[in-house]
Amino acid sequence: MAATRKVNDLISIEEIGAIALICIDNPPVNATGQAVRQGLQEAIETLNSEGKAKAIAVYAAGRTFVAGADIREFGKPPMPPALPDVFNIIEDSAIPVVAVMHGTALGGGFELGLSCHARVGIEGLKVGLPEINLGLLPGAGGTQRVPRLAGIPMALDMALSGRQVSAKEALEKGLIDRLVAGEPREVAVQVAEEVAAGKLATRRTCDLNTPKDDKALDDTAAMLKKTQAHMYSCHKIVEAVRASYLPRTEGLKIERQAFIDSMQTPQRAGMIHAFFGERAVSNIPEAKGPTRPLEKVGVIGGGTMGSGIATACLLAGLQVRLVEVAEEGLKRGIATITKNIDGAVQRGKLKAEKRDAVLGALTPSLNMGDLADVDLVIEAVFEQMDVKKDIFTKLDGICKDGAILASNTSYLDINEIAAVTKRPQDVLGLHFFSPAHVMRLLEIVVPDKTAADVVATGFALAKKLGKVGVRAGVCDGFIGNRILAHYSKTASYLVLDGASPMQVDNALEGFGFAMGPHKVGDLAGLDIGWMTRKRKAATRDPAERYAGDVADKICENGWFGRKSGRGYYVYEGGATVPNEETLAILDQVRAEKGISPRSFTDEDIVDRYMTAMIVEAARVVEDGTARRPLDVDMVFLFGYGFPRFRGGPLHYADTIGAKALVERIEAYAKEDPHYWQVPAILARMAKDGGTFADLNKEG
Ligand code: 3H9
C-alpha cells in the first residue's frame, strides 16, 4: 500500500512498504528555495525519527531534477535552513538515501545528489557546477564531494568551466553509480527497493578521501592568476577544492566562507543580471503573440553574412534557399556554408551523421523567382540603399502573400526600404552579427508599419536559432552600432591626444574586453570604417571633432588590418606587434594639428571610453530605440564582447552612479563640449537618485 503525505507545498513523502520516496515539485526547475530546503530537511528528519523505511529515494517532478539554488534569493537576507546544512543532514541520515536524477542536475541540484549515498542517472541527464557563470562557486559541498568521488582535476574542470557533463561521462568518472532509462518515480521505486534489499551499494561521499594532487591545484592557481585577474570566485574555487583534503566540517567551512565572500562581489551582481537579462529580453508582449509559419527561409547574398545566416538556419533545421546573382558568388556561398557546417561538426555542435541531411536542406539558386514559396526572406547584400530598394521591389512581386521580407542591414532606414513595397506590414529588420552562425545576438528591428505577428515571428526565429533576440527601433545603427559609432570616437580622441593605440587596447583588455578597439578594428578590416567615414563625410556635423585622421591615413597606405598583414599592429608569423609606421603617422598627424601629446592613465582611458558608451546607451533608452536598459546590456554582452561579469554598459553605469557620471561628463565637456553632453535621462537620475535598474523594473 502506498501512502503519500505532504511535508509542505513543494515536498511530499510517499511510502511503499519498506521504502520511502521524497518528491520535490517546484516548477519550473525545482530550484532549492527556502521551502524546498525546509521541506527536504523535515522529510529526512521525520523518516529517520519514524525509523520505518529501509531506504529513501529523492527524485523530482517535471522536466528536470533540481537545477540549483534559487537564484532569485541571491542578494537578499539568507533564510534558514542553509543548503549545506540540509545536505549534511541527508549525508548523515541513518537510512540510506539514493538520488534519482533526470534532466539537468546543476549547482545545488547536483550537490544534493552528491550528499546522497548513491546516485542514479536517467538517460539524458546532465550534471554540472555552473556557479562560476554567476560569479560564484559551488557553495553546498560541490568543491568537497566532487574531488572525493572523481579527483581534483575533474572537480577543478567542472567548477571552473561550469560545463554540463553528460551522464555517460559522469558514470565513467564515478559521479553517478548507475545510468538507466525510465520515468523518475518508477526508477526511484526500483532503486530504493534495491537499496533496501542491499543490491545497490551505498556510502557517504564525505567518508572518502580526496586523492592528493597538489600539482593540479598549483598549476591551476598559477594559470588563473595570469588569465582571470577579475574573477574572484575562480581563485576561491582552487582554495575550496584544496580544502577537500580536510575533514568534511573544516572543508565545508572554507567553501562556505568563499561562497559568502563571492556573493558580495560586483561580478556576482553583473553575472546574475546577465542570467536574468538573457531571459527577460524576449519576455515582452510583442514576442509572445501569434506567429507566422517558419519552415522555408530564403537568403539573398552568399557573402560572409548571407552564408553565416544560411548556416544558422540550416543548423536549426530550416529549409534554406540561397540566392545569388552570379554563378561565382553562388559557388563561394555554398563553399562557405559547407565549411561552416563542417566546422560545426568539428566543434561538436552537429553530429557527423547529420551533416549531409543538413546540407541537403540547402537549395542554391540564381533566380529570385525561386523565393516565391518561402515563409521568410532575409536579404544580406551590400549596404547600399538603392540596391536594397531594388531587391525589395522585386521581392514584393515574387513572394507569396504573408511572407516576411527581412533585411539584415546594419544601419539603413528600414522604413524607407519597407516603403518601396505594397506590404510594409510584412517588412522587418533582422540584424545578425558576424559570424552569424556563431554570434548569439539578433537585433529585431521594428519599422513603423510592421504587423504584430511579424515581430513575434522574428522572436520565434531567434529562439529557433538559439539566439538572443533583442527588439530595436529604427535609427542609424539601431542599438549596438549606433552606440559603437559614438564611443569608438573616444578611442580615436585618446590616441590623438597622447595615448598609444596599444595603451588604449591594454587598458580596455584590463577592464575585461577580450580585445581592445584597435585590435578589433584590425580584425574586422579597417576599410569598413573608412568606407563609412567617406559615406558620411558630406553630412558630418562641422562642429564635431573629426576622429578618423589616423585611420584614414593607415587605409590610404593599403593597410586594412589583419587581412593585409598590417594596420595598428603588424601580423607576422603568428606574432602581433605594434606597427611602428602607424605610430609615425600618429606623430605626424599630431604635429600637423598642433597637438602636444599628454599622458593618460589606464583608469582615465577606461573611464572616458565607458562614459562615452553609457552616454549613447542612455540616449538609446531615452528615445525608445531600446525599450529597457537591459536590452542594451544584452546587445553588448551577446554582440560586442562586453565582459559578462560587468553585466552590460548600463548595469555597469549603475555601479558608478548617475551623479558621478554627470560630473565626469561635465569635466570632459570642458575640453570638447560638442561631444560630451549629458543625456537628459542621466541628468534626471542624478537629480532624483534613480538608476537604470529601476527602469528595468518598470519595464
Ligand atoms: C547554486 O546552485 C549555488 C549552490 O552551489 C550553493 C547555494 C548555497 N533559480 O533557462 P530557462 C528559471 S547557484 C531560479 O528558460 P531551459 C529561469 O529564470 C545555481 N530560477 O529554461 C526561467 O524563468 P522564467 C546554479 C531559475 O529549459 C525558468 O526557470 N544553477 C533557476 O532553457 C526556465 O529557465 C544554475 O546556474 C534557478 N536556479 O534551461 C542553473 N534556473 O520562465 C541555471 C532557471 O520566469 N539554470 N530558473 O524566465 C539553467 O542553466 C537553465 O535554466 C536550465 C533550464 C538548464 C536549468
mmCIF file with all atom_site columns, C-alpha atoms and ligand atoms in Angstrom, residues 28-29 31-32 63-64 67-72 74 83-84 104 106-109 111 130-131 134 136-140 164 256 259 275-276 279-280 283, ligand 1:
data_model
loop_
_atom_site.group_PDB
_atom_site.id
_atom_site.type_symbol
_atom_site.label_atom_id
_atom_site.label_alt_id
_atom_site.label_comp_id
_atom_site.label_asym_id
_atom_site.label_entity_id
_atom_site.label_seq_id
_atom_site.pdbx_PDB_ins_code
_atom_site.Cartn_x
_atom_site.Cartn_y
_atom_site.Cartn_z
_atom_site.occupancy
_atom_site.B_iso_or_equiv
_atom_site.pdbx_formal_charge
_atom_site.auth_seq_id
_atom_site.auth_comp_id
_atom_site.auth_asym_id
_atom_site.auth_atom_id
_atom_site.pdbx_PDB_model_num
ATOM   1  C CA  . PRO A 1 28  ? 9.829  25.245 -13.471 1.00 0.00 ? 28  PRO A CA  1
ATOM   2  C CA  . VAL A 1 29  ? 13.257 23.850 -12.485 1.00 0.00 ? 29  VAL A CA  1
ATOM   3  C CA  . ALA A 1 31  ? 15.245 25.250 -7.518  1.00 0.00 ? 31  ALA A CA  1
ATOM   4  C CA  . THR A 1 32  ? 16.100 24.819 -3.834  1.00 0.00 ? 32  THR A CA  1
ATOM   5  C CA  . ARG A 1 63  ? 11.090 18.354 -16.744 1.00 0.00 ? 63  ARG A CA  1
ATOM   6  C CA  . THR A 1 64  ? 14.240 18.271 -14.645 1.00 0.00 ? 64  THR A CA  1
ATOM   7  C CA  . ALA A 1 67  ? 18.656 22.994 -11.351 1.00 0.00 ? 67  ALA A CA  1
ATOM   8  C CA  . GLY A 1 68  ? 20.323 24.614 -8.373  1.00 0.00 ? 68  GLY A CA  1
ATOM   9  C CA  . ALA A 1 69  ? 19.805 27.104 -5.597  1.00 0.00 ? 69  ALA A CA  1
ATOM   10 C CA  . ASP A 1 70  ? 17.034 29.632 -6.236  1.00 0.00 ? 70  ASP A CA  1
ATOM   11 C CA  . ILE A 1 71  ? 18.957 32.443 -7.886  1.00 0.00 ? 71  ILE A CA  1
ATOM   12 C CA  . ARG A 1 72  ? 16.156 34.900 -7.129  1.00 0.00 ? 72  ARG A CA  1
ATOM   13 C CA  . PHE A 1 74  ? 20.643 35.784 -4.016  1.00 0.00 ? 74  PHE A CA  1
ATOM   14 C CA  . LEU A 1 83  ? 21.613 24.354 1.881   1.00 0.00 ? 83  LEU A CA  1
ATOM   15 C CA  . PRO A 1 84  ? 24.932 22.855 3.112   1.00 0.00 ? 84  PRO A CA  1
ATOM   16 C CA  . THR A 1 104 ? 19.838 18.890 -15.633 1.00 0.00 ? 104 THR A CA  1
ATOM   17 C CA  . LEU A 1 106 ? 23.080 21.646 -11.694 1.00 0.00 ? 106 LEU A CA  1
ATOM   18 C CA  . GLY A 1 107 ? 24.782 23.517 -8.874  1.00 0.00 ? 107 GLY A CA  1
ATOM   19 C CA  . GLY A 1 108 ? 22.867 22.941 -5.644  1.00 0.00 ? 108 GLY A CA  1
ATOM   20 C CA  . GLY A 1 109 ? 20.869 20.280 -7.506  1.00 0.00 ? 109 GLY A CA  1
ATOM   21 C CA  . GLU A 1 111 ? 25.232 18.916 -4.775  1.00 0.00 ? 111 GLU A CA  1
ATOM   22 C CA  . PRO A 1 130 ? 27.693 26.232 -13.244 1.00 0.00 ? 130 PRO A CA  1
ATOM   23 C CA  . GLU A 1 131 ? 28.050 28.651 -10.308 1.00 0.00 ? 131 GLU A CA  1
ATOM   24 C CA  . LEU A 1 134 ? 27.046 33.526 -11.885 1.00 0.00 ? 134 LEU A CA  1
ATOM   25 C CA  . LEU A 1 136 ? 30.060 32.266 -7.608  1.00 0.00 ? 136 LEU A CA  1
ATOM   26 C CA  . LEU A 1 137 ? 31.459 28.884 -6.636  1.00 0.00 ? 137 LEU A CA  1
ATOM   27 C CA  . PRO A 1 138 ? 29.651 25.744 -5.536  1.00 0.00 ? 138 PRO A CA  1
ATOM   28 C CA  . GLY A 1 139 ? 28.521 26.546 -2.009  1.00 0.00 ? 139 GLY A CA  1
ATOM   29 C CA  . ALA A 1 140 ? 26.798 23.394 -0.808  1.00 0.00 ? 140 ALA A CA  1
ATOM   30 C CA  . GLN A 1 164 ? 27.427 20.324 -18.297 1.00 0.00 ? 164 GLN A CA  1
ATOM   31 C CA  . ARG A 1 256 ? 31.007 28.378 2.739   1.00 0.00 ? 256 ARG A CA  1
ATOM   32 C CA  . PHE A 1 259 ? 30.757 31.390 -1.295  1.00 0.00 ? 259 PHE A CA  1
ATOM   33 C CA  . PHE A 1 275 ? 21.465 35.487 -16.461 1.00 0.00 ? 275 PHE A CA  1
ATOM   34 C CA  . PHE A 1 276 ? 18.070 37.088 -15.909 1.00 0.00 ? 276 PHE A CA  1
ATOM   35 C CA  . ARG A 1 279 ? 15.727 35.511 -20.332 1.00 0.00 ? 279 ARG A CA  1
ATOM   36 C CA  . ALA A 1 280 ? 13.915 38.835 -19.749 1.00 0.00 ? 280 ALA A CA  1
ATOM   37 C CA  . ASN A 1 283 ? 9.882  38.324 -22.202 1.00 0.00 ? 283 ASN A CA  1
HETATM 38 C C1  . 3H9 B 2 .   ? 23.752 27.330 -6.850  1.00 0.00 ? 1   3H9 B C1  1
HETATM 39 O O1  . 3H9 B 2 .   ? 23.182 26.299 -7.013  1.00 0.00 ? 1   3H9 B O1  1
HETATM 40 C C2  . 3H9 B 2 .   ? 24.579 27.630 -5.633  1.00 0.00 ? 1   3H9 B C2  1
HETATM 41 C C3  . 3H9 B 2 .   ? 24.852 26.435 -4.772  1.00 0.00 ? 1   3H9 B C3  1
HETATM 42 O O2  . 3H9 B 2 .   ? 26.057 25.827 -5.151  1.00 0.00 ? 1   3H9 B O2  1
HETATM 43 C C4  . 3H9 B 2 .   ? 25.018 26.796 -3.327  1.00 0.00 ? 1   3H9 B C4  1
HETATM 44 C C5  . 3H9 B 2 .   ? 23.940 27.507 -2.652  1.00 0.00 ? 1   3H9 B C5  1
HETATM 45 C C6  . 3H9 B 2 .   ? 24.184 27.714 -1.194  1.00 0.00 ? 1   3H9 B C6  1
HETATM 46 N N1  . 3H9 B 2 .   ? 16.783 29.721 -9.756  1.00 0.00 ? 1   3H9 B N1  1
HETATM 47 O O3  . 3H9 B 2 .   ? 16.651 28.776 -18.629 1.00 0.00 ? 1   3H9 B O3  1
HETATM 48 P P1  . 3H9 B 2 .   ? 15.177 28.534 -18.765 1.00 0.00 ? 1   3H9 B P1  1
HETATM 49 C C7  . 3H9 B 2 .   ? 14.167 29.989 -14.148 1.00 0.00 ? 1   3H9 B C7  1
HETATM 50 S S1  . 3H9 B 2 .   ? 23.679 28.582 -7.988  1.00 0.00 ? 1   3H9 B S1  1
HETATM 51 C C8  . 3H9 B 2 .   ? 15.682 30.417 -10.055 1.00 0.00 ? 1   3H9 B C8  1
HETATM 52 O O4  . 3H9 B 2 .   ? 14.407 29.443 -19.639 1.00 0.00 ? 1   3H9 B O4  1
HETATM 53 P P2  . 3H9 B 2 .   ? 15.743 25.997 -20.015 1.00 0.00 ? 1   3H9 B P2  1
HETATM 54 C C9  . 3H9 B 2 .   ? 14.522 30.899 -15.335 1.00 0.00 ? 1   3H9 B C9  1
HETATM 55 O O5  . 3H9 B 2 .   ? 14.793 32.210 -14.895 1.00 0.00 ? 1   3H9 B O5  1
HETATM 56 C C10 . 3H9 B 2 .   ? 22.590 27.965 -9.238  1.00 0.00 ? 1   3H9 B C10 1
HETATM 57 N N2  . 3H9 B 2 .   ? 15.118 30.407 -11.268 1.00 0.00 ? 1   3H9 B N2  1
HETATM 58 O O6  . 3H9 B 2 .   ? 14.862 27.013 -19.172 1.00 0.00 ? 1   3H9 B O6  1
HETATM 59 C C11 . 3H9 B 2 .   ? 13.255 30.789 -16.154 1.00 0.00 ? 1   3H9 B C11 1
HETATM 60 O O7  . 3H9 B 2 .   ? 12.288 31.640 -15.576 1.00 0.00 ? 1   3H9 B O7  1
HETATM 61 P P3  . 3H9 B 2 .   ? 11.226 32.455 -16.485 1.00 0.00 ? 1   3H9 B P3  1
HETATM 62 C C12 . 3H9 B 2 .   ? 23.265 27.005 -10.120 1.00 0.00 ? 1   3H9 B C12 1
HETATM 63 C C13 . 3H9 B 2 .   ? 15.687 29.660 -12.203 1.00 0.00 ? 1   3H9 B C13 1
HETATM 64 O O8  . 3H9 B 2 .   ? 14.971 24.744 -20.101 1.00 0.00 ? 1   3H9 B O8  1
HETATM 65 C C14 . 3H9 B 2 .   ? 12.808 29.353 -15.930 1.00 0.00 ? 1   3H9 B C14 1
HETATM 66 O O9  . 3H9 B 2 .   ? 13.462 28.916 -14.735 1.00 0.00 ? 1   3H9 B O9  1
HETATM 67 N N3  . 3H9 B 2 .   ? 22.381 26.621 -11.200 1.00 0.00 ? 1   3H9 B N3  1
HETATM 68 C C15 . 3H9 B 2 .   ? 16.835 28.909 -11.976 1.00 0.00 ? 1   3H9 B C15 1
HETATM 69 O O10 . 3H9 B 2 .   ? 16.254 26.646 -21.243 1.00 0.00 ? 1   3H9 B O10 1
HETATM 70 C C16 . 3H9 B 2 .   ? 13.208 28.401 -17.042 1.00 0.00 ? 1   3H9 B C16 1
HETATM 71 O O11 . 3H9 B 2 .   ? 14.593 28.553 -17.290 1.00 0.00 ? 1   3H9 B O11 1
HETATM 72 C C17 . 3H9 B 2 .   ? 22.346 27.266 -12.368 1.00 0.00 ? 1   3H9 B C17 1
HETATM 73 O O12 . 3H9 B 2 .   ? 23.092 28.191 -12.598 1.00 0.00 ? 1   3H9 B O12 1
HETATM 74 C C18 . 3H9 B 2 .   ? 17.388 28.951 -10.673 1.00 0.00 ? 1   3H9 B C18 1
HETATM 75 N N4  . 3H9 B 2 .   ? 18.489 28.242 -10.350 1.00 0.00 ? 1   3H9 B N4  1
HETATM 76 O O13 . 3H9 B 2 .   ? 17.050 25.725 -19.127 1.00 0.00 ? 1   3H9 B O13 1
HETATM 77 C C19 . 3H9 B 2 .   ? 21.349 26.762 -13.367 1.00 0.00 ? 1   3H9 B C19 1
HETATM 78 N N5  . 3H9 B 2 .   ? 17.185 28.260 -13.117 1.00 0.00 ? 1   3H9 B N5  1
HETATM 79 O O14 . 3H9 B 2 .   ? 10.433 31.381 -17.178 1.00 0.00 ? 1   3H9 B O14 1
HETATM 80 C C20 . 3H9 B 2 .   ? 20.679 27.911 -14.054 1.00 0.00 ? 1   3H9 B C20 1
HETATM 81 C C21 . 3H9 B 2 .   ? 16.267 28.591 -14.023 1.00 0.00 ? 1   3H9 B C21 1
HETATM 82 O O15 . 3H9 B 2 .   ? 10.481 33.270 -15.496 1.00 0.00 ? 1   3H9 B O15 1
HETATM 83 N N6  . 3H9 B 2 .   ? 19.631 27.469 -14.961 1.00 0.00 ? 1   3H9 B N6  1
HETATM 84 N N7  . 3H9 B 2 .   ? 15.359 29.431 -13.499 1.00 0.00 ? 1   3H9 B N7  1
HETATM 85 O O16 . 3H9 B 2 .   ? 12.068 33.262 -17.461 1.00 0.00 ? 1   3H9 B O16 1
HETATM 86 C C22 . 3H9 B 2 .   ? 19.880 26.977 -16.182 1.00 0.00 ? 1   3H9 B C22 1
HETATM 87 O O17 . 3H9 B 2 .   ? 21.011 26.802 -16.608 1.00 0.00 ? 1   3H9 B O17 1
HETATM 88 C C23 . 3H9 B 2 .   ? 18.687 26.688 -17.052 1.00 0.00 ? 1   3H9 B C23 1
HETATM 89 O O18 . 3H9 B 2 .   ? 17.606 27.411 -16.535 1.00 0.00 ? 1   3H9 B O18 1
HETATM 90 C C24 . 3H9 B 2 .   ? 18.284 25.184 -17.146 1.00 0.00 ? 1   3H9 B C24 1
HETATM 91 C C25 . 3H9 B 2 .   ? 16.943 25.082 -17.914 1.00 0.00 ? 1   3H9 B C25 1
HETATM 92 C C26 . 3H9 B 2 .   ? 19.384 24.447 -17.902 1.00 0.00 ? 1   3H9 B C26 1
HETATM 93 C C27 . 3H9 B 2 .   ? 18.114 24.598 -15.781 1.00 0.00 ? 1   3H9 B C27 1
#
